[in-house]
Tab-separated table of C-alpha atoms and ligand atoms in Angstrom:
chain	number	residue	atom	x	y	z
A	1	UNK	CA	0.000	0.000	0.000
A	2	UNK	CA	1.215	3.604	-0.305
A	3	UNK	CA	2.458	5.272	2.001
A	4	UNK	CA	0.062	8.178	2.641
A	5	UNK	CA	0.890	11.619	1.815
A	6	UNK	CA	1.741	13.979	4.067
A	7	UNK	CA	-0.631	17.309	3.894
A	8	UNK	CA	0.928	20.531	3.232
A	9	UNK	CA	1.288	23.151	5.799
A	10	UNK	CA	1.817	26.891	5.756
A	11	UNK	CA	2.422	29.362	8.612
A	12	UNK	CA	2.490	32.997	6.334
A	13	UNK	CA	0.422	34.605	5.174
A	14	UNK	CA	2.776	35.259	2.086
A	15	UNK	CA	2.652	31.161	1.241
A	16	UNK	CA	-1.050	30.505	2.003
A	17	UNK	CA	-1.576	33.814	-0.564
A	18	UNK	CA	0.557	32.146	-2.746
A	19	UNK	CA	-1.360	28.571	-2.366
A	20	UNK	CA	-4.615	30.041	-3.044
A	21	UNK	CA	-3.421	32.064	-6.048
A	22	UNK	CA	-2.279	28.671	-7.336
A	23	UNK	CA	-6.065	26.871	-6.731
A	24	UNK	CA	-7.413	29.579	-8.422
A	25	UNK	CA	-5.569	29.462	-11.380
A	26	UNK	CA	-6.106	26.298	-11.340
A	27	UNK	CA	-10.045	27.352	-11.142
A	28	UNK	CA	-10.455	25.177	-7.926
A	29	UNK	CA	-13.128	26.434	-5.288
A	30	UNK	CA	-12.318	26.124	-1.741
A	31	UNK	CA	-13.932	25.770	1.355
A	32	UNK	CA	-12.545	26.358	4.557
A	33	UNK	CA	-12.850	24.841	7.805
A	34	UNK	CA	-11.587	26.619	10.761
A	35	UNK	CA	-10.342	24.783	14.317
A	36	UNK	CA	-8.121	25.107	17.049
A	37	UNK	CA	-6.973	21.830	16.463
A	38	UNK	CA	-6.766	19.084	18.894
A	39	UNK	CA	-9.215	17.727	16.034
A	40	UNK	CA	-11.548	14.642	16.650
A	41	UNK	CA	-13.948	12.802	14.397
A	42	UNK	CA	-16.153	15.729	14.668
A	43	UNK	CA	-13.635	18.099	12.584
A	44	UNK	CA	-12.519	15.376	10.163
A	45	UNK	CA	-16.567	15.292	9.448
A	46	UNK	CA	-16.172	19.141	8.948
A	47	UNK	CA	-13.303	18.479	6.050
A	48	UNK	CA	-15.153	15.443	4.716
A	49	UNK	CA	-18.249	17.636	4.159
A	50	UNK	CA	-15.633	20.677	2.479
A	51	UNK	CA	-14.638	17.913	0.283
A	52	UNK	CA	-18.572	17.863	-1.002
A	53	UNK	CA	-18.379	20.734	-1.362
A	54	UNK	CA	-15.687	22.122	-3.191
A	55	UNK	CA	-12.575	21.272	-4.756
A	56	UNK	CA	-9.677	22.253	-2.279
A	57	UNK	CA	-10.644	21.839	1.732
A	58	UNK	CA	-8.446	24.134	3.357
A	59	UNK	CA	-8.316	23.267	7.478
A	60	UNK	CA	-6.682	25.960	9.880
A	61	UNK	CA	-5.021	25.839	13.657
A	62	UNK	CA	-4.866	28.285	15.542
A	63	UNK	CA	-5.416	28.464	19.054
A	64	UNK	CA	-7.092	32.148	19.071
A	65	UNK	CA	-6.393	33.792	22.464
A	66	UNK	CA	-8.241	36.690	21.860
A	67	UNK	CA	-11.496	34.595	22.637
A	68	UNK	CA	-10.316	33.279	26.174
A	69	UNK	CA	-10.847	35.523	29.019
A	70	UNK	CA	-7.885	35.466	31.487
A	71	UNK	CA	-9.481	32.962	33.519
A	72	UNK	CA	-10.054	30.495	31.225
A	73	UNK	CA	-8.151	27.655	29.631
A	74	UNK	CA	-6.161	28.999	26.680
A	75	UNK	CA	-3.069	27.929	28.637
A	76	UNK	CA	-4.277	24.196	29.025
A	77	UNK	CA	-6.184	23.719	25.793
A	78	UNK	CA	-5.273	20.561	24.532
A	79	UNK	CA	-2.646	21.066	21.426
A	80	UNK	CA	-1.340	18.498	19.427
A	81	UNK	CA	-0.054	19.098	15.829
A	82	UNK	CA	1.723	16.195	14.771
A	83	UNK	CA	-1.620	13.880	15.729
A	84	UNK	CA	-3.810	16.660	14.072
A	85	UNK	CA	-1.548	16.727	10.696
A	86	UNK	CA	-1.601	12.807	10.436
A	87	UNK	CA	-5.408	12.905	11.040
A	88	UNK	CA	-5.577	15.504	8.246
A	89	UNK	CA	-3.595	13.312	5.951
A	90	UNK	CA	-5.906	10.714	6.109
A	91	UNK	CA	-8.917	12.846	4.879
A	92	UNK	CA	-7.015	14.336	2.707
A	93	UNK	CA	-6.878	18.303	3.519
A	94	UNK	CA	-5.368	19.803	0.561
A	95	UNK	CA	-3.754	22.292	3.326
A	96	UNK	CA	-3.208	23.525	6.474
A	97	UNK	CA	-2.447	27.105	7.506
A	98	UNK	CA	-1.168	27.317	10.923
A	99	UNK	CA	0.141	30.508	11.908
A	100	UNK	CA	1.596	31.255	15.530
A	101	UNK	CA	-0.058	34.508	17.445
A	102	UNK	CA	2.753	36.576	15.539
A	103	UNK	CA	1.250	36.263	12.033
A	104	UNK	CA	-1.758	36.200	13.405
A	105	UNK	CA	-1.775	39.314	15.692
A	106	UNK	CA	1.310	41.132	14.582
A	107	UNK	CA	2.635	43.765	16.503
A	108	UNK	CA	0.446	47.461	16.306
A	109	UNK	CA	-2.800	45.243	15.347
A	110	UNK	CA	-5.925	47.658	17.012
A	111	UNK	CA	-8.654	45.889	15.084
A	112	UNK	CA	-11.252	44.527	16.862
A	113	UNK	CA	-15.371	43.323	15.777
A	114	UNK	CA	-17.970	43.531	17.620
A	115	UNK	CA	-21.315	41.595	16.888
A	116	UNK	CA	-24.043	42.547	18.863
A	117	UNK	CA	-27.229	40.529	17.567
A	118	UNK	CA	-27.149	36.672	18.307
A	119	UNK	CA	-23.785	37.423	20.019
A	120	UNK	CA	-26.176	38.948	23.195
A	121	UNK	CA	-27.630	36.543	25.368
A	122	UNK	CA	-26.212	32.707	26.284
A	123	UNK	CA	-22.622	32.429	25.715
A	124	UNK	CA	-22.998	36.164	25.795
A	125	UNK	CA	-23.250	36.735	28.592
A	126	UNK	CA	-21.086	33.979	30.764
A	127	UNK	CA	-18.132	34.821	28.429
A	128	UNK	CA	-18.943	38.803	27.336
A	129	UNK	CA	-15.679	39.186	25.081
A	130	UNK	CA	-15.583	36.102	23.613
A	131	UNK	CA	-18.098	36.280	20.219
A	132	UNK	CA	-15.677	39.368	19.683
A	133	UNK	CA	-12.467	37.484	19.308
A	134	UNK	CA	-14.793	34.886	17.335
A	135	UNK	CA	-15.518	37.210	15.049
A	136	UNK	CA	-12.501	39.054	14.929
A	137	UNK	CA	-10.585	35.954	14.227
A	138	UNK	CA	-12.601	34.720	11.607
A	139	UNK	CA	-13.343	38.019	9.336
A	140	UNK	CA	-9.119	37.553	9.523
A	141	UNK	CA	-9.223	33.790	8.208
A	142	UNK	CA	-11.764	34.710	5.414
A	143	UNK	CA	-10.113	37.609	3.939
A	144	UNK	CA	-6.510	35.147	4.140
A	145	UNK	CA	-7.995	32.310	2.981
A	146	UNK	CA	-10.564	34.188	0.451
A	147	UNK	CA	-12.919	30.655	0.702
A	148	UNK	CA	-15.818	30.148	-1.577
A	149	UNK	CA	-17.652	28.857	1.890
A	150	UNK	CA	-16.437	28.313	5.324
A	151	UNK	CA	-17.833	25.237	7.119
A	152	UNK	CA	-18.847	25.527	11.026
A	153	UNK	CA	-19.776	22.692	13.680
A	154	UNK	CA	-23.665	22.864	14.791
A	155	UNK	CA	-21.958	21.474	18.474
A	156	UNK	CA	-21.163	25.115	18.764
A	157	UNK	CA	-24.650	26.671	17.414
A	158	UNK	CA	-24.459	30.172	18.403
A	159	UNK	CA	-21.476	30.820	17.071
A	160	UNK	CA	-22.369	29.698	13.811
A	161	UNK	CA	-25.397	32.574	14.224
A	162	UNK	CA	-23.113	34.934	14.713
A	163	UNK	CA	-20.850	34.355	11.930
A	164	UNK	CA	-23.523	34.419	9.396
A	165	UNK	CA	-24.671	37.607	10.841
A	166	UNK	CA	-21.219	39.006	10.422
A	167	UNK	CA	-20.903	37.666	6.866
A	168	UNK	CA	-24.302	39.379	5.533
A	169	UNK	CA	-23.736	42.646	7.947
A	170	UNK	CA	-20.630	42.869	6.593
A	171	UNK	CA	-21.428	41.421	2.970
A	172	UNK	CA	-17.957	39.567	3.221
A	173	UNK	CA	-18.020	37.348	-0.323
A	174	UNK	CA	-18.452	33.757	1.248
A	175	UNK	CA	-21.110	31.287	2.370
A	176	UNK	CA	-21.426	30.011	5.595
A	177	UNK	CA	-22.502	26.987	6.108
A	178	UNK	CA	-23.708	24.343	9.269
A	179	UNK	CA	-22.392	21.158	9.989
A	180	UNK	CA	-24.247	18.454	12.442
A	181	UNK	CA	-22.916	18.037	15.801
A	182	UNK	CA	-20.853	14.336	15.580
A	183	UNK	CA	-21.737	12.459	18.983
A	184	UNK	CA	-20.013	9.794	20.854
A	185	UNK	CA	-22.833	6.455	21.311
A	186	UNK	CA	-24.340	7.599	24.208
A	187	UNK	CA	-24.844	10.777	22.618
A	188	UNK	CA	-22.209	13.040	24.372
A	189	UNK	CA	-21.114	15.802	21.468
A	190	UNK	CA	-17.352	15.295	20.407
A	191	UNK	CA	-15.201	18.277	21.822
A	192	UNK	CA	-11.894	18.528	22.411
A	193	UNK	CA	-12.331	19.836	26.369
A	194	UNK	CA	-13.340	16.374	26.462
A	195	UNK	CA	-9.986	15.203	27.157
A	196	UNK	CA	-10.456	17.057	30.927
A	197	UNK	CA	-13.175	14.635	32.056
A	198	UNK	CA	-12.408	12.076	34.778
A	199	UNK	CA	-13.530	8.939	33.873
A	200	UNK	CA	-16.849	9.679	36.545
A	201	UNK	CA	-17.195	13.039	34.942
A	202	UNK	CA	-17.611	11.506	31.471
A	203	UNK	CA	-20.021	8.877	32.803
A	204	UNK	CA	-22.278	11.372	33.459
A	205	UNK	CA	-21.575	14.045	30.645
A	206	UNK	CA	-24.217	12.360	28.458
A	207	UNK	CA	-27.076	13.789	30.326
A	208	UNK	CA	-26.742	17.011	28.623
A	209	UNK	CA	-27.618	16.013	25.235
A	210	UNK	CA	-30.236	13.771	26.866
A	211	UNK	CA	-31.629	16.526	28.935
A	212	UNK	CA	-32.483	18.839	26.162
A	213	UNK	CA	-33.374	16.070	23.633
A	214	UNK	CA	-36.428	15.628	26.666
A	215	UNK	CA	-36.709	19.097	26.457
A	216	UNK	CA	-37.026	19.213	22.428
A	217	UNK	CA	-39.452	17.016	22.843
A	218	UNK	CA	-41.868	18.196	25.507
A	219	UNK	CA	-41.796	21.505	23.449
A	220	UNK	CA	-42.687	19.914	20.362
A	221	UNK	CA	-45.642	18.014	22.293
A	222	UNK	CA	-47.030	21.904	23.438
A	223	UNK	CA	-45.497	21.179	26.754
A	224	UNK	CA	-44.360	25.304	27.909
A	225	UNK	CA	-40.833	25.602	27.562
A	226	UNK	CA	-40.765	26.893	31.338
A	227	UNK	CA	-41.479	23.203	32.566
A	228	UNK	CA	-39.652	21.474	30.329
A	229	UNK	CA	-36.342	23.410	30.986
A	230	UNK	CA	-37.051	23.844	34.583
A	231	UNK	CA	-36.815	19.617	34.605
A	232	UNK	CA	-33.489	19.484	32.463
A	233	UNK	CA	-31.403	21.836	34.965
A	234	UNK	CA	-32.752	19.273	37.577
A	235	UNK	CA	-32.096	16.500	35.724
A	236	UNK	CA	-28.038	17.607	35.076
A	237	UNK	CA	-27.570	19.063	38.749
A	238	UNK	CA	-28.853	15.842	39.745
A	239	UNK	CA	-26.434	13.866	37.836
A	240	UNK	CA	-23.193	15.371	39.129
A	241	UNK	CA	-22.527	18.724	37.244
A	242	UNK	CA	-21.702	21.345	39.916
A	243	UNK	CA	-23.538	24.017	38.085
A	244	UNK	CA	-25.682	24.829	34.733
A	245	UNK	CA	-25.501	27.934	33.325
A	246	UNK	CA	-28.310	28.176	31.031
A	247	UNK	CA	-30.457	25.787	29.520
A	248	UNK	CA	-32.749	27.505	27.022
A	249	UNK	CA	-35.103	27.481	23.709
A	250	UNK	CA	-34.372	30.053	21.296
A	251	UNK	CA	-35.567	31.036	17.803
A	252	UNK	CA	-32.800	28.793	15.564
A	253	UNK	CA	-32.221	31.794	13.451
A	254	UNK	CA	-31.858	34.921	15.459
A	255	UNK	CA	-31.579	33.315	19.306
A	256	UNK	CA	-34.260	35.843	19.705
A	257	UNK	CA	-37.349	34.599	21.817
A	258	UNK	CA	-39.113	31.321	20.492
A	259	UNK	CA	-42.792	31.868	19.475
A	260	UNK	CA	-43.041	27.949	18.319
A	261	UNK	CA	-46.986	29.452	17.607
A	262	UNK	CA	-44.894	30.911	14.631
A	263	UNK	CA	-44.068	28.114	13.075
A	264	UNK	CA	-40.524	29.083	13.532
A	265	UNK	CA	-37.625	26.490	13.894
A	266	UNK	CA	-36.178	26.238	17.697
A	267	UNK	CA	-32.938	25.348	19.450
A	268	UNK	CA	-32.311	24.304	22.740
A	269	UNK	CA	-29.219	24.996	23.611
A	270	UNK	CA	-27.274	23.919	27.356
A	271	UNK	CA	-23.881	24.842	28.911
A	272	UNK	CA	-23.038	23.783	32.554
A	273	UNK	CA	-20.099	22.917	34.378
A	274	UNK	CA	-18.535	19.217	35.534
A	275	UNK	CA	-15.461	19.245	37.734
A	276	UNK	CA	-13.866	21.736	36.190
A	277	UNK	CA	-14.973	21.210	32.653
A	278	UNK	CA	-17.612	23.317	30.555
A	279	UNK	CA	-19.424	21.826	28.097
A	280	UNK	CA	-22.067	23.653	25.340
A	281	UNK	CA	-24.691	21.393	23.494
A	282	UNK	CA	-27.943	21.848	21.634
A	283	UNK	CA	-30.472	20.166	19.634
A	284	UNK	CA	-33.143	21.420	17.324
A	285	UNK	CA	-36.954	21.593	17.795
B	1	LIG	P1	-12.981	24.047	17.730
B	1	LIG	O1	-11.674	23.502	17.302
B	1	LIG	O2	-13.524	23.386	18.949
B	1	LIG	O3	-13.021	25.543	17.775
B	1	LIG	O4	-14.014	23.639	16.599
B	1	LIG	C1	-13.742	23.870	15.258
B	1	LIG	C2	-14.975	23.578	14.460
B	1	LIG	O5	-15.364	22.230	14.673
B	1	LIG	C3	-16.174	24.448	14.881
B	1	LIG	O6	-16.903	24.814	13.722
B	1	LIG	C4	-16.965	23.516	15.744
B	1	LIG	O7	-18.336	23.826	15.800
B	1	LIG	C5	-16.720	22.199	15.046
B	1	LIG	N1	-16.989	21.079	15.935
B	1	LIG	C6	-16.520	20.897	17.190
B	1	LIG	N2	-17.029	19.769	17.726
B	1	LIG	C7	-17.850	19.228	16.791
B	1	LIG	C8	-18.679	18.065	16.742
B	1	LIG	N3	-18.782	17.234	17.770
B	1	LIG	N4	-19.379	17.824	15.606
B	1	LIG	C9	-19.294	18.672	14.548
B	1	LIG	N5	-18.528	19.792	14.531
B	1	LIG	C10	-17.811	20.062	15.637
């Protein structure tokens, strides 16, 4: 058998411009899919789905630390580049831009975004300068990477609202588009924080997505969302997480109020706290 190839990686801006230029010539579209690496089964379905889509998948790494707050984990987020190129290999990115914070953030850079919107609200408002370095980051890998579409995870569903808000506010010329959220068997969305879980803590972390699914449910049955989510906080406190920080039923599009009398689509969405893990989840309606 062949030895597989390895994928090619750049870490300038100068030599991704000048491996885009190339694609182009060659009249290739690309679609991009942005991570912070530590990749799982749940990005490789991210590339697999940007090689539907267009010709060139282009996957980047970077670790942003303009989305952490000082308290948070940028300094223990799992990183692992060697395991994340050969798992690239074998779904064959075309290429990998991986700059450091340098490149990225070069010295003098005073540029920041700000979305307002589905930004306010949720992850909002536990982690107020985070959808900011989101954005930020992102508006920085589209106008590098100049992608025909750029391909986001579902697992982290606000986020993808607030990057197609950005992208029509700011009529930047690319799609976005949603991916579904990849689960382990007992339902537990793939993330890379979930490395930190104890073997006791990951026991339990499956009663998120089971939580809301009951609470997707109930709602779709005309049971008030009040009830329904007033059970699912019980249900994960019960369990073992120390505490939940919202779990909630929003309008799928805007994360404005849910008027299901609409005919709207819904979300629920979770985030709570085990050991000293955070985990996000959500599920339609
Ligand atoms: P991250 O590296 O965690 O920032 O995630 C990079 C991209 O992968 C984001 O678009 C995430 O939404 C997506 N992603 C993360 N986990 C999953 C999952 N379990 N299933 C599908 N996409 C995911």
């Amino acid at each position: 058998m062949a030895a597989k190839a390895n994928v090619q990686v750049v870490r300038t801006v100068a030599e991704l411009r000048d491996a885009v230029r190339a694609y182009r010539k060659a009249g290739d579209s690309i679609a991009l899919v942005p991570t912070m690496g530590a990749l799982h089964r749940g990005h490789l379905a991210l590339v697999d789905y940007a090689h539907q889509r267009c010709r060139r998948a282009v996957v980047s790494i970077f670790v942003n630390p303009t989305q952490f707050a000082p308290h948070e984990d940028l300094s223990r987020y799992p990183r692992d580049e060697a395991g994340d190129l050969a798992k690239l290999a074998s779904v064959t990115a075309d290429l990998v831009w991986a700059p450091n914070v340098e490149e990225m953030y070069p010295e003098g850079f005073a540029t920041h975004i700000c979305p307002t919107g589905a930004a306010r609200g949720l992850e909002g408002d536990i982690r107020p300068h985070h959808f900011g370095g989101v954005a930020t980051v992102c508006c920085k890998l589209f106008s590098q990477v100049t992608p025909d579409i750029a391909i986001f995870g579902e697992k982290d569903f606000q986020q993808l609202c607030v990057l197609k808000q950005m992208v029509r506010d700011l009529n930047l010329p690319l799609v976005i588009e949603g991916a579904p959220t990849i689960r382990e068997s007992d339902g537990l969305a793939l993330s890379s924080r979930n490395v930190y879980l104890t073997p006791h803590e990951r026991a339990v972390a499956p009663v998120l997505f089971k939580s809301i699914s009951d609470v997707a449910e109930a709602v779709r049955s005309g049971i008030g969302p009040a009830a329904a989510i007033e059970t699912a906080v019980s249900a994960i406190l019960a369990a073992g997480f120390a505490r939940v920080d919202y779990v909630a039923v929003k309008d799928a599009e805007t994360l404005s109020h849910y008027d299901g009398t609409a005919g709207r689509p819904g979300r629920v969405l979770v985030a709570a706290v085990i050991g000293k893990t955070r985990l996000i989840d959500n599920v339609p309606i």
